[in-house]
PDB file of C-alpha atoms and ligand atoms in Angstrom:
ATOM      1  CA  MET A   1      49.382  -0.826  -6.993  1.00 42.00           C
ATOM      2  CA  HIS A   2      50.624   1.587  -9.597  1.00 43.00           C
ATOM      3  CA  ALA A   3      53.384   1.017 -12.032  1.00 47.00           C
ATOM      4  CA  MET A   4      55.069   3.123 -14.607  1.00 50.00           C
ATOM      5  CA  SER A   5      58.474   2.853 -16.137  1.00 45.00           C
ATOM      6  CA  GLN A   6      60.785   5.850 -16.345  1.00 49.00           C
ATOM      7  CA  GLU A   7      60.259   5.997 -20.111  1.00 51.00           C
ATOM      8  CA  PRO A   8      58.437   9.165 -21.158  1.00 47.00           C
ATOM      9  CA  ASN A   9      56.904   7.234 -24.038  1.00 56.00           C
ATOM     10  CA  ALA A  10      55.237   4.996 -21.459  1.00 75.00           C
ATOM     11  CA  TYR A  11      52.503   7.638 -21.095  1.00 93.00           C
ATOM     12  CA  GLN A  12      49.094   6.275 -22.022  1.00 95.00           C
ATOM     13  CA  HIS A  13      46.677   8.762 -20.503  1.00 97.00           C
ATOM     14  CA  VAL A  14      48.748  11.907 -20.016  1.00 98.00           C
ATOM     15  CA  SER A  15      50.487  13.942 -22.673  1.00 98.00           C
ATOM     16  CA  VAL A  16      53.356  16.321 -22.071  1.00 97.00           C
ATOM     17  CA  SER A  17      54.531  19.111 -24.355  1.00 97.00           C
ATOM     18  CA  HIS A  18      57.182  21.773 -23.881  1.00 97.00           C
ATOM     19  CA  HIS A  19      56.863  25.404 -24.973  1.00 97.00           C
ATOM     20  CA  GLY A  20      59.977  27.257 -23.831  1.00 97.00           C
ATOM     21  CA  ALA A  21      59.662  27.876 -20.096  1.00 98.00           C
ATOM     22  CA  VAL A  22      56.131  26.412 -19.988  1.00 98.00           C
ATOM     23  CA  THR A  23      55.365  22.698 -19.934  1.00 98.00           C
ATOM     24  CA  CYS A  24      51.806  21.517 -20.614  1.00 98.00           C
ATOM     25  CA  VAL A  25      50.636  18.374 -18.865  1.00 98.00           C
ATOM     26  CA  THR A  26      47.327  17.216 -20.316  1.00 98.00           C
ATOM     27  CA  LEU A  27      44.984  14.527 -19.017  1.00 98.00           C
ATOM     28  CA  ASN A  28      44.468  12.518 -22.170  1.00 98.00           C
ATOM     29  CA  ARG A  29      41.868   9.868 -21.551  1.00 98.00           C
ATOM     30  CA  PRO A  30      38.889  11.578 -23.155  1.00 98.00           C
ATOM     31  CA  HIS A  31      36.956   8.368 -23.903  1.00 98.00           C
ATOM     32  CA  LYS A  32      36.642   7.967 -20.091  1.00 98.00           C
ATOM     33  CA  ARG A  33      36.219  11.714 -19.584  1.00 98.00           C
ATOM     34  CA  ASN A  34      39.742  11.818 -18.121  1.00 98.00           C
ATOM     35  CA  ALA A  35      38.650   9.761 -15.098  1.00 98.00           C
ATOM     36  CA  LEU A  36      41.559   9.363 -12.692  1.00 98.00           C
ATOM     37  CA  SER A  37      42.697   5.754 -12.572  1.00 97.00           C
ATOM     38  CA  LEU A  38      45.829   4.838 -10.631  1.00 96.00           C
ATOM     39  CA  GLN A  39      47.614   4.684 -13.985  1.00 97.00           C
ATOM     40  CA  VAL A  40      46.654   8.308 -14.668  1.00 98.00           C
ATOM     41  CA  ILE A  41      47.790   9.338 -11.176  1.00 98.00           C
ATOM     42  CA  ALA A  42      51.131   7.540 -11.710  1.00 97.00           C
ATOM     43  CA  GLU A  43      51.605   9.225 -15.070  1.00 98.00           C
ATOM     44  CA  LEU A  44      50.806  12.645 -13.615  1.00 98.00           C
ATOM     45  CA  ARG A  45      53.335  12.084 -10.862  1.00 97.00           C
ATOM     46  CA  HIS A  46      55.924  10.962 -13.378  1.00 97.00           C
ATOM     47  CA  ALA A  47      55.332  14.012 -15.558  1.00 98.00           C
ATOM     48  CA  PHE A  48      55.731  16.426 -12.641  1.00 98.00           C
ATOM     49  CA  ASP A  49      58.751  14.553 -11.277  1.00 97.00           C
ATOM     50  CA  HIS A  50      60.529  14.810 -14.644  1.00 96.00           C
ATOM     51  CA  LEU A  51      60.045  18.436 -15.660  1.00 97.00           C
ATOM     52  CA  PRO A  52      63.027  19.683 -17.637  1.00 97.00           C
ATOM     53  CA  ALA A  53      65.353  22.190 -15.952  1.00 97.00           C
ATOM     54  CA  GLU A  54      64.176  24.946 -18.333  1.00 97.00           C
ATOM     55  CA  THR A  55      60.532  24.609 -17.227  1.00 98.00           C
ATOM     56  CA  GLY A  56      59.472  27.505 -15.002  1.00 98.00           C
ATOM     57  CA  ALA A  57      55.710  26.894 -14.834  1.00 98.00           C
ATOM     58  CA  VAL A  58      53.231  24.206 -15.849  1.00 98.00           C
ATOM     59  CA  VAL A  59      49.788  24.290 -17.452  1.00 98.00           C
ATOM     60  CA  LEU A  60      47.596  21.357 -16.406  1.00 98.00           C
ATOM     61  CA  ASP A  61      44.520  20.764 -18.556  1.00 98.00           C
ATOM     62  CA  GLY A  62      42.368  18.008 -20.028  1.00 98.00           C
ATOM     63  CA  ALA A  63      41.744  16.723 -23.569  1.00 98.00           C
ATOM     64  CA  GLY A  64      38.231  16.297 -24.934  1.00 98.00           C
ATOM     65  CA  GLU A  65      34.967  17.764 -23.732  1.00 98.00           C
ATOM     66  CA  HIS A  66      35.698  17.703 -19.994  1.00 98.00           C
ATOM     67  CA  PHE A  67      38.599  18.518 -17.703  1.00 98.00           C
ATOM     68  CA  CYS A  68      38.000  15.481 -15.490  1.00 98.00           C
ATOM     69  CA  ALA A  69      35.175  13.196 -14.329  1.00 98.00           C
ATOM     70  CA  GLY A  70      36.995  12.442 -11.065  1.00 97.00           C
ATOM     71  CA  LEU A  71      37.891   9.109  -9.567  1.00 96.00           C
ATOM     72  CA  ASP A  72      37.747   6.162 -11.961  1.00 96.00           C
ATOM     73  CA  LEU A  73      34.738   4.562 -10.320  1.00 94.00           C
ATOM     74  CA  SER A  74      35.535   1.156 -11.803  1.00 93.00           C
ATOM     75  CA  GLU A  75      38.652   0.957  -9.596  1.00 90.00           C
ATOM     76  CA  LEU A  76      37.007   1.251  -6.211  1.00 82.00           C
ATOM     77  CA  ALA A  77      33.999  -0.921  -6.912  1.00 79.00           C
ATOM     78  CA  GLU A  78      35.578  -4.042  -5.380  1.00 80.00           C
ATOM     79  CA  THR A  79      38.201  -2.710  -2.959  1.00 84.00           C
ATOM     80  CA  SER A  80      38.608  -3.575   0.745  1.00 89.00           C
ATOM     81  CA  PRO A  81      38.933  -0.797   3.364  1.00 89.00           C
ATOM     82  CA  ALA A  82      42.715  -1.347   3.501  1.00 90.00           C
ATOM     83  CA  GLU A  83      42.998  -1.043  -0.277  1.00 89.00           C
ATOM     84  CA  GLY A  84      40.856   2.085  -0.169  1.00 88.00           C
ATOM     85  CA  LEU A  85      43.222   3.677   2.334  1.00 90.00           C
ATOM     86  CA  MET A  86      46.240   2.813   0.193  1.00 91.00           C
ATOM     87  CA  HIS A  87      44.436   4.176  -2.865  1.00 91.00           C
ATOM     88  CA  SER A  88      44.053   7.548  -1.174  1.00 93.00           C
ATOM     89  CA  ARG A  89      47.683   7.542  -0.078  1.00 95.00           C
ATOM     90  CA  VAL A  90      48.827   7.068  -3.672  1.00 96.00           C
ATOM     91  CA  TRP A  91      46.784  10.117  -4.676  1.00 97.00           C
ATOM     92  CA  TYR A  92      48.046  12.148  -1.707  1.00 97.00           C
ATOM     93  CA  GLU A  93      51.679  11.477  -2.542  1.00 98.00           C
ATOM     94  CA  ALA A  94      51.251  12.369  -6.211  1.00 98.00           C
ATOM     95  CA  PHE A  95      49.288  15.544  -5.412  1.00 98.00           C
ATOM     96  CA  GLU A  96      51.892  16.635  -2.833  1.00 97.00           C
ATOM     97  CA  ARG A  97      54.571  16.376  -5.505  1.00 97.00           C
ATOM     98  CA  ILE A  98      52.524  18.631  -7.785  1.00 98.00           C
ATOM     99  CA  GLN A  99      51.590  21.226  -5.165  1.00 98.00           C
ATOM    100  CA  PHE A 100      55.014  21.356  -3.516  1.00 97.00           C
ATOM    101  CA  GLY A 101      57.133  20.664  -6.568  1.00 96.00           C
ATOM    102  CA  ARG A 102      59.578  22.982  -8.308  1.00 95.00           C
ATOM    103  CA  CYS A 103      57.163  24.849 -10.600  1.00 98.00           C
ATOM    104  CA  PRO A 104      53.903  26.720 -10.072  1.00 98.00           C
ATOM    105  CA  VAL A 105      50.955  25.068 -11.813  1.00 98.00           C
ATOM    106  CA  VAL A 106      48.127  26.777 -13.723  1.00 98.00           C
ATOM    107  CA  CYS A 107      45.090  24.504 -14.059  1.00 99.00           C
ATOM    108  CA  VAL A 108      42.788  25.120 -17.023  1.00 99.00           C
ATOM    109  CA  MET A 109      39.302  23.733 -16.447  1.00 98.00           C
ATOM    110  CA  HIS A 110      36.527  23.137 -18.956  1.00 98.00           C
ATOM    111  CA  GLY A 111      33.380  21.020 -18.986  1.00 98.00           C
ATOM    112  CA  ALA A 112      33.027  18.718 -15.988  1.00 98.00           C
ATOM    113  CA  VAL A 113      35.314  19.327 -13.024  1.00 98.00           C
ATOM    114  CA  ILE A 114      33.929  16.636 -10.780  1.00 98.00           C
ATOM    115  CA  GLY A 115      34.967  14.941  -7.524  1.00 98.00           C
ATOM    116  CA  GLY A 116      38.610  13.935  -7.811  1.00 98.00           C
ATOM    117  CA  GLY A 117      38.894  16.287 -10.802  1.00 98.00           C
ATOM    118  CA  LEU A 118      38.151  19.210  -8.505  1.00 98.00           C
ATOM    119  CA  GLU A 119      40.524  17.755  -5.923  1.00 98.00           C
ATOM    120  CA  LEU A 120      43.237  17.708  -8.592  1.00 98.00           C
ATOM    121  CA  ALA A 121      42.429  21.268  -9.704  1.00 98.00           C
ATOM    122  CA  SER A 122      42.662  22.446  -6.090  1.00 98.00           C
ATOM    123  CA  VAL A 123      46.282  21.265  -6.004  1.00 98.00           C
ATOM    124  CA  ALA A 124      47.202  23.886  -8.629  1.00 98.00           C
ATOM    125  CA  HIS A 125      48.361  27.369  -7.681  1.00 98.00           C
ATOM    126  CA  VAL A 126      46.262  29.232 -10.255  1.00 98.00           C
ATOM    127  CA  ARG A 127      42.936  28.112 -11.732  1.00 98.00           C
ATOM    128  CA  VAL A 128      41.373  29.275 -15.005  1.00 98.00           C
ATOM    129  CA  ALA A 129      37.798  28.215 -15.837  1.00 98.00           C
ATOM    130  CA  GLU A 130      36.327  28.332 -19.308  1.00 98.00           C
ATOM    131  CA  GLN A 131      32.701  29.388 -19.657  1.00 98.00           C
ATOM    132  CA  GLY A 132      30.770  26.130 -19.579  1.00 98.00           C
ATOM    133  CA  ALA A 133      32.972  24.570 -16.908  1.00 98.00           C
ATOM    134  CA  TYR A 134      31.039  23.249 -13.937  1.00 98.00           C
ATOM    135  CA  PHE A 135      32.067  22.014 -10.516  1.00 98.00           C
ATOM    136  CA  GLY A 136      30.418  19.140  -8.678  1.00 98.00           C
ATOM    137  CA  LEU A 137      31.072  16.822  -5.733  1.00 98.00           C
ATOM    138  CA  PRO A 138      28.663  13.881  -6.198  1.00 96.00           C
ATOM    139  CA  GLU A 139      30.301  11.823  -3.437  1.00 93.00           C
ATOM    140  CA  GLY A 140      27.086  11.630  -1.382  1.00 92.00           C
ATOM    141  CA  GLN A 141      25.207  10.378  -4.434  1.00 92.00           C
ATOM    142  CA  ARG A 142      27.905   7.742  -5.133  1.00 92.00           C
ATOM    143  CA  GLY A 143      28.047   6.512  -1.524  1.00 92.00           C
ATOM    144  CA  ILE A 144      31.668   7.546  -1.068  1.00 91.00           C
ATOM    145  CA  PHE A 145      33.641  10.466   0.348  1.00 94.00           C
ATOM    146  CA  LEU A 146      36.361  12.759  -0.853  1.00 95.00           C
ATOM    147  CA  GLY A 147      39.614  10.786  -0.985  1.00 94.00           C
ATOM    148  CA  GLY A 148      42.062  12.932  -2.939  1.00 96.00           C
ATOM    149  CA  GLY A 149      42.676  15.674  -0.401  1.00 97.00           C
ATOM    150  CA  GLY A 150      39.571  17.691  -1.258  1.00 97.00           C
ATOM    151  CA  SER A 151      38.320  17.851   2.322  1.00 97.00           C
ATOM    152  CA  VAL A 152      41.434  19.851   3.054  1.00 98.00           C
ATOM    153  CA  ARG A 153      42.238  21.676  -0.187  1.00 98.00           C
ATOM    154  CA  VAL A 154      38.779  22.445  -1.565  1.00 98.00           C
ATOM    155  CA  SER A 155      37.664  23.431   1.946  1.00 98.00           C
ATOM    156  CA  LYS A 156      40.537  25.895   2.107  1.00 97.00           C
ATOM    157  CA  LEU A 157      39.362  27.421  -1.176  1.00 98.00           C
ATOM    158  CA  ILE A 158      35.630  27.732  -0.548  1.00 98.00           C
ATOM    159  CA  GLY A 159      35.065  26.707   3.090  1.00 98.00           C
ATOM    160  CA  ALA A 160      34.003  23.356   4.541  1.00 98.00           C
ATOM    161  CA  SER A 161      30.378  24.515   4.658  1.00 98.00           C
ATOM    162  CA  ARG A 162      30.144  24.860   0.851  1.00 98.00           C
ATOM    163  CA  VAL A 163      31.992  21.563   0.356  1.00 98.00           C
ATOM    164  CA  ALA A 164      29.509  19.818   2.658  1.00 97.00           C
ATOM    165  CA  GLU A 165      26.553  21.400   0.876  1.00 97.00           C
ATOM    166  CA  MET A 166      27.875  20.369  -2.557  1.00 97.00           C
ATOM    167  CA  MET A 167      28.311  16.763  -1.388  1.00 97.00           C
ATOM    168  CA  LEU A 168      25.003  16.611   0.458  1.00 96.00           C
ATOM    169  CA  THR A 169      22.772  18.169  -2.187  1.00 96.00           C
ATOM    170  CA  GLY A 170      24.644  17.661  -5.462  1.00 96.00           C
ATOM    171  CA  HIS A 171      24.765  21.455  -5.927  1.00 97.00           C
ATOM    172  CA  VAL A 172      26.807  22.252  -9.048  1.00 98.00           C
ATOM    173  CA  TYR A 173      28.600  25.595  -9.434  1.00 98.00           C
ATOM    174  CA  THR A 174      29.002  27.259 -12.829  1.00 98.00           C
ATOM    175  CA  ALA A 175      32.262  28.862 -13.960  1.00 98.00           C
ATOM    176  CA  ASP A 176      31.062  32.336 -12.976  1.00 98.00           C
ATOM    177  CA  GLU A 177      29.874  31.091  -9.595  1.00 98.00           C
ATOM    178  CA  GLY A 178      33.197  29.292  -9.179  1.00 98.00           C
ATOM    179  CA  LEU A 179      34.952  32.621  -9.700  1.00 98.00           C
ATOM    180  CA  VAL A 180      32.850  34.230  -6.971  1.00 98.00           C
ATOM    181  CA  VAL A 181      33.289  31.472  -4.382  1.00 98.00           C
ATOM    182  CA  GLY A 182      36.997  30.938  -5.067  1.00 98.00           C
ATOM    183  CA  LEU A 183      37.217  27.818  -7.234  1.00 98.00           C
ATOM    184  CA  ALA A 184      38.634  29.845 -10.133  1.00 98.00           C
ATOM    185  CA  HIS A 185      40.819  32.946 -10.351  1.00 98.00           C
ATOM    186  CA  HIS A 186      39.932  33.719 -13.976  1.00 98.00           C
ATOM    187  CA  VAL A 187      36.989  32.913 -16.252  1.00 98.00           C
ATOM    188  CA  VAL A 188      37.521  33.035 -20.012  1.00 98.00           C
ATOM    189  CA  ALA A 189      35.427  32.250 -23.071  1.00 98.00           C
ATOM    190  CA  ALA A 190      34.994  28.612 -24.055  1.00 98.00           C
ATOM    191  CA  GLY A 191      38.058  27.446 -25.981  1.00 98.00           C
ATOM    192  CA  GLU A 192      40.288  30.225 -24.608  1.00 98.00           C
ATOM    193  CA  GLY A 193      41.513  28.398 -21.517  1.00 98.00           C
ATOM    194  CA  ARG A 194      44.747  26.984 -22.897  1.00 98.00           C
ATOM    195  CA  ARG A 195      45.800  30.361 -24.334  1.00 98.00           C
ATOM    196  CA  LYS A 196      45.060  32.139 -21.054  1.00 98.00           C
ATOM    197  CA  GLY A 197      46.764  29.415 -19.051  1.00 98.00           C
ATOM    198  CA  MET A 198      49.875  29.585 -21.231  1.00 98.00           C
ATOM    199  CA  GLU A 199      50.038  33.377 -20.892  1.00 98.00           C
ATOM    200  CA  LEU A 200      49.720  33.217 -17.117  1.00 98.00           C
ATOM    201  CA  ALA A 201      52.286  30.418 -16.903  1.00 98.00           C
ATOM    202  CA  ALA A 202      54.729  32.308 -19.138  1.00 98.00           C
ATOM    203  CA  ARG A 203      54.384  35.335 -16.877  1.00 97.00           C
ATOM    204  CA  ILE A 204      54.883  33.215 -13.729  1.00 98.00           C
ATOM    205  CA  ALA A 205      58.027  31.723 -15.270  1.00 98.00           C
ATOM    206  CA  THR A 206      59.595  35.193 -15.490  1.00 96.00           C
ATOM    207  CA  ASN A 207      59.325  35.736 -11.716  1.00 96.00           C
ATOM    208  CA  ALA A 208      62.429  35.374  -9.580  1.00 95.00           C
ATOM    209  CA  PRO A 209      62.759  31.642  -8.787  1.00 94.00           C
ATOM    210  CA  LEU A 210      63.157  32.352  -5.080  1.00 95.00           C
ATOM    211  CA  SER A 211      59.914  34.366  -5.034  1.00 97.00           C
ATOM    212  CA  ASN A 212      58.065  31.504  -6.717  1.00 97.00           C
ATOM    213  CA  PHE A 213      59.609  29.117  -4.200  1.00 96.00           C
ATOM    214  CA  ALA A 214      58.468  31.250  -1.263  1.00 97.00           C
ATOM    215  CA  ILE A 215      54.952  31.591  -2.708  1.00 98.00           C
ATOM    216  CA  MET A 216      54.611  27.833  -3.283  1.00 97.00           C
ATOM    217  CA  HIS A 217      56.351  26.484  -0.204  1.00 97.00           C
ATOM    218  CA  ALA A 218      56.382  29.121   2.537  1.00 97.00           C
ATOM    219  CA  LEU A 219      53.045  30.899   2.065  1.00 98.00           C
ATOM    220  CA  PRO A 220      50.809  27.825   2.672  1.00 96.00           C
ATOM    221  CA  LEU A 221      52.729  27.068   5.895  1.00 96.00           C
ATOM    222  CA  ILE A 222      52.663  30.670   7.059  1.00 97.00           C
ATOM    223  CA  ALA A 223      48.914  30.853   6.482  1.00 96.00           C
ATOM    224  CA  GLU A 224      48.478  27.877   8.856  1.00 95.00           C
ATOM    225  CA  GLN A 225      50.704  29.239  11.607  1.00 97.00           C
ATOM    226  CA  PRO A 226      49.596  31.271  14.616  1.00 98.00           C
ATOM    227  CA  MET A 227      50.143  35.004  14.013  1.00 98.00           C
ATOM    228  CA  SER A 228      53.390  35.289  15.963  1.00 98.00           C
ATOM    229  CA  HIS A 229      54.934  32.259  14.237  1.00 98.00           C
ATOM    230  CA  GLY A 230      53.622  33.334  10.842  1.00 98.00           C
ATOM    231  CA  LEU A 231      55.126  36.790  11.119  1.00 98.00           C
ATOM    232  CA  MET A 232      58.474  35.325  12.151  1.00 98.00           C
ATOM    233  CA  THR A 233      58.458  32.857   9.227  1.00 97.00           C
ATOM    234  CA  GLU A 234      57.393  35.572   6.813  1.00 97.00           C
ATOM    235  CA  GLY A 235      60.138  37.901   8.023  1.00 98.00           C
ATOM    236  CA  LEU A 236      62.758  35.198   7.582  1.00 97.00           C
ATOM    237  CA  MET A 237      61.511  34.288   4.105  1.00 97.00           C
ATOM    238  CA  ALA A 238      61.376  37.977   3.118  1.00 96.00           C
ATOM    239  CA  THR A 239      64.968  38.447   4.267  1.00 96.00           C
ATOM    240  CA  ILE A 240      66.156  35.474   2.258  1.00 95.00           C
ATOM    241  CA  THR A 241      64.366  36.480  -0.938  1.00 95.00           C
ATOM    242  CA  GLN A 242      65.392  40.128  -0.816  1.00 94.00           C
ATOM    243  CA  SER A 243      69.034  39.215  -0.123  1.00 93.00           C
ATOM    244  CA  ASP A 244      69.238  37.283  -3.369  1.00 93.00           C
ATOM    245  CA  ALA A 245      71.177  38.896  -6.236  1.00 93.00           C
ATOM    246  CA  GLU A 246      68.140  38.467  -8.482  1.00 92.00           C
ATOM    247  CA  ALA A 247      66.012  40.602  -6.143  1.00 92.00           C
ATOM    248  CA  LYS A 248      68.722  43.276  -5.896  1.00 93.00           C
ATOM    249  CA  ALA A 249      68.971  43.459  -9.686  1.00 92.00           C
ATOM    250  CA  ARG A 250      65.191  43.696 -10.097  1.00 91.00           C
ATOM    251  CA  MET A 251      64.858  46.443  -7.487  1.00 92.00           C
ATOM    252  CA  GLN A 252      67.650  48.410  -9.155  1.00 92.00           C
ATOM    253  CA  ALA A 253      65.962  47.984 -12.517  1.00 91.00           C
ATOM    254  CA  PHE A 254      62.802  49.557 -11.121  1.00 91.00           C
ATOM    255  CA  LEU A 255      64.638  52.403  -9.407  1.00 91.00           C
ATOM    256  CA  GLN A 256      66.489  53.151 -12.669  1.00 94.00           C
ATOM    257  CA  LYS A 257      63.159  53.141 -14.526  1.00 94.00           C
ATOM    258  CA  ARG A 258      64.056  50.059 -16.549  1.00 93.00           C
ATOM    259  CA  ALA A 259      61.231  47.882 -15.150  1.00 93.00           C
ATOM    260  CA  GLY A 260      57.490  47.978 -15.713  1.00 90.00           C
ATOM    261  CA  LYS A 261      55.099  49.759 -13.371  1.00 90.00           C
ATOM    262  CA  VAL A 262      52.056  48.149 -11.795  1.00 91.00           C
ATOM    263  CA  THR A 263      49.048  49.643 -13.564  1.00 90.00           C
ATOM    264  CA  PRO A 264      45.361  48.770 -14.027  1.00 87.00           C
ATOM    265  CA  GLN A 265      46.377  47.539 -17.487  1.00 80.00           C
ATOM    266  CA  ALA A 266      48.631  44.890 -15.911  1.00 76.00           C
ATOM    267  CA  ASN A 267      46.193  42.167 -16.947  1.00 73.00           C
ATOM    268  CA  GLU A 268      46.423  43.083 -20.610  1.00 65.00           C
ATOM    269  CA  GLY A 269      47.864  40.209 -22.540  1.00 58.00           C
ATOM    270  CA  VAL A 270      46.678  37.801 -19.890  1.00 48.00           C
ATOM    271  CA  GLN A 271      42.946  38.533 -20.132  1.00 41.00           C
TER     272      GLN A 271
HETATM  273  C1  LIG B   1      33.789   7.007 -16.130  1.00 61.22           C
HETATM  274  C2  LIG B   1      33.731   8.085 -15.222  1.00 61.22           C
HETATM  275  C3  LIG B   1      34.275   7.885 -13.934  1.00 61.22           C
HETATM  276  C4  LIG B   1      32.825   8.724 -17.060  1.00 61.22           C
HETATM  277  N1  LIG B   1      34.816   6.675 -13.654  1.00 61.22           N
HETATM  278  N2  LIG B   1      34.337   5.834 -15.814  1.00 61.22           N
HETATM  279  N3  LIG B   1      32.681  10.999 -10.657  1.00 61.22           N
HETATM  280  C5  LIG B   1      31.407  11.046 -11.062  1.00 61.22           C
HETATM  281  O1  LIG B   1      30.495  10.660 -10.350  1.00 61.22           O
HETATM  282  C6  LIG B   1      31.192  11.573 -12.455  1.00 61.22           C
HETATM  283  C7  LIG B   1      30.709  10.456 -13.356  1.00 61.22           C
HETATM  284  N4  LIG B   1      30.674  10.877 -14.755  1.00 61.22           N
HETATM  285  C8  LIG B   1      29.680  11.638 -15.273  1.00 61.22           C
HETATM  286  O2  LIG B   1      28.838  12.177 -14.576  1.00 61.22           O
HETATM  287  C9  LIG B   1      29.680  11.803 -16.767  1.00 61.22           C
HETATM  288  O3  LIG B   1      30.450  10.749 -17.329  1.00 61.22           O
HETATM  289  C10 LIG B   1      30.237  13.161 -17.269  1.00 61.22           C
HETATM  290  C11 LIG B   1      29.259  14.277 -16.906  1.00 61.22           C
HETATM  291  C12 LIG B   1      31.615  13.467 -16.687  1.00 61.22           C
HETATM  292  C13 LIG B   1      30.393  13.112 -18.804  1.00 61.22           C
HETATM  293  O4  LIG B   1      29.171  12.705 -19.396  1.00 61.22           O
HETATM  294  P1  LIG B   1      29.173  12.172 -20.903  1.00 61.22           P
HETATM  295  O5  LIG B   1      27.735  11.939 -21.282  1.00 61.22           O
HETATM  296  O6  LIG B   1      29.988  13.080 -21.744  1.00 61.22           O
HETATM  297  O7  LIG B   1      29.977  10.763 -20.873  1.00 61.22           O
HETATM  298  P2  LIG B   1      29.492   9.318 -20.364  1.00 61.22           P
HETATM  299  O8  LIG B   1      28.741   8.631 -21.465  1.00 61.22           O
HETATM  300  O9  LIG B   1      28.811   9.408 -19.028  1.00 61.22           O
HETATM  301  O10 LIG B   1      30.897   8.586 -20.114  1.00 61.22           O
HETATM  302  C14 LIG B   1      31.737   8.188 -21.174  1.00 61.22           C
HETATM  303  C15 LIG B   1      32.534   6.992 -20.686  1.00 61.22           C
HETATM  304  O11 LIG B   1      33.358   7.411 -19.592  1.00 61.22           O
HETATM  305  C16 LIG B   1      31.643   5.893 -20.135  1.00 61.22           C
HETATM  306  O12 LIG B   1      32.311   4.676 -20.346  1.00 61.22           O
HETATM  307  P3  LIG B   1      31.866   3.692 -21.552  1.00 61.22           P
HETATM  308  O13 LIG B   1      32.807   2.536 -21.453  1.00 61.22           O
HETATM  309  O14 LIG B   1      30.414   3.349 -21.298  1.00 61.22           O
HETATM  310  O15 LIG B   1      32.028   4.496 -22.829  1.00 61.22           O
HETATM  311  C17 LIG B   1      31.645   6.166 -18.653  1.00 61.22           C
HETATM  312  O16 LIG B   1      31.366   5.031 -17.858  1.00 61.22           O
HETATM  313  C18 LIG B   1      33.061   6.622 -18.452  1.00 61.22           C
HETATM  314  N5  LIG B   1      33.216   7.452 -17.249  1.00 61.22           N
HETATM  315  N6  LIG B   1      33.121   9.133 -15.830  1.00 61.22           N
HETATM  316  C19 LIG B   1      34.834   5.693 -14.581  1.00 61.22           C
HETATM  317  N7  LIG B   1      34.299   8.829 -13.007  1.00 61.22           N
HETATM  318  C20 LIG B   1      39.643  10.085  -4.631  1.00 61.22           C
HETATM  319  S1  LIG B   1      38.031  10.191  -4.206  1.00 61.22           S
HETATM  320  C21 LIG B   1      37.236  11.139  -5.419  1.00 61.22           C
HETATM  321  C22 LIG B   1      35.796  10.828  -5.437  1.00 61.22           C
HETATM  322  C23 LIG B   1      35.187  11.187  -6.757  1.00 61.22           C
HETATM  323  O17 LIG B   1      35.830  11.578  -7.690  1.00 61.22           O
HETATM  324  S2  LIG B   1      33.482  11.011  -6.794  1.00 61.22           S
HETATM  325  C24 LIG B   1      33.037  11.550  -8.380  1.00 61.22           C
HETATM  326  C25 LIG B   1      33.110  10.463  -9.414  1.00 61.22           C
END
């Protein structure tokens, strides 16, 4: 159903570039508005599965005028129900690898962030929207349903009620509205998304690896657990992270006044 060799130069619709501890993975199919074909999904998965050891965080963005127009509608036009189910599974597996991979992901969104494009963005750990970005779920209009995990992930971000309303009515959220409802963590001027994303990713890459691991892998599970289980899991994870030599060294650095304080200016340089 999807094929891609292990050769990095086999990329057709995704480009990958390395900048020290930050790797940029860019949807690069602008003539189709970065619509997500199975080839694109396979290439994304390949890129995230083959991050170099020195990569500590990833920026995911899109080339051209739009982040992503969602599912490649030409692919599902003739599929059977069984093929449709398998199609979703291919997306689910690739998105799992991104969300629960080794490195936190900062998604930079501009222009259209539609359907499967929003499902992909919701896989990331941090989302930056440029002014002019807009979010839509036209599934009702297209006669289909979410199929890339959006019912779960986008609902967790903004609530199932808003997801339903977007799909039923075609309601589109602007970047600023996306910030308010929880689709974006940061809004920046048009054209500034990549810079902001790189700065955030570079900062993330300086965190203790075990902290980033706990944030990516333990926090989502803890948030789903009943209170008593969640507190137990949190306590165990806290004990493991704080026992690590890296944590000890960082705490000592603060106590000896060698580490930065947390101030209202903490966002400077990442605004
Ligand atoms: C596409 C797609 C696509 C563009 N699949 N080919 N997604 C949608 O319902 C969004 C559909 N797309 C649009 O609304 C618009 O294309 C955009 C607002 C994103 C951009 O508009 P514009 O004027 O810049 O571009 P365009 O002229 O509409 O499109 C340029 C080309 O991209 C054109 O192909 P061409 O061969 O005629 O040049 C389009 O057909 C093609 N194109 N979007 C295939 N999505 C896992 S379930 C997820 C469910 C969903 O994602 S539902 C939402 C689907």
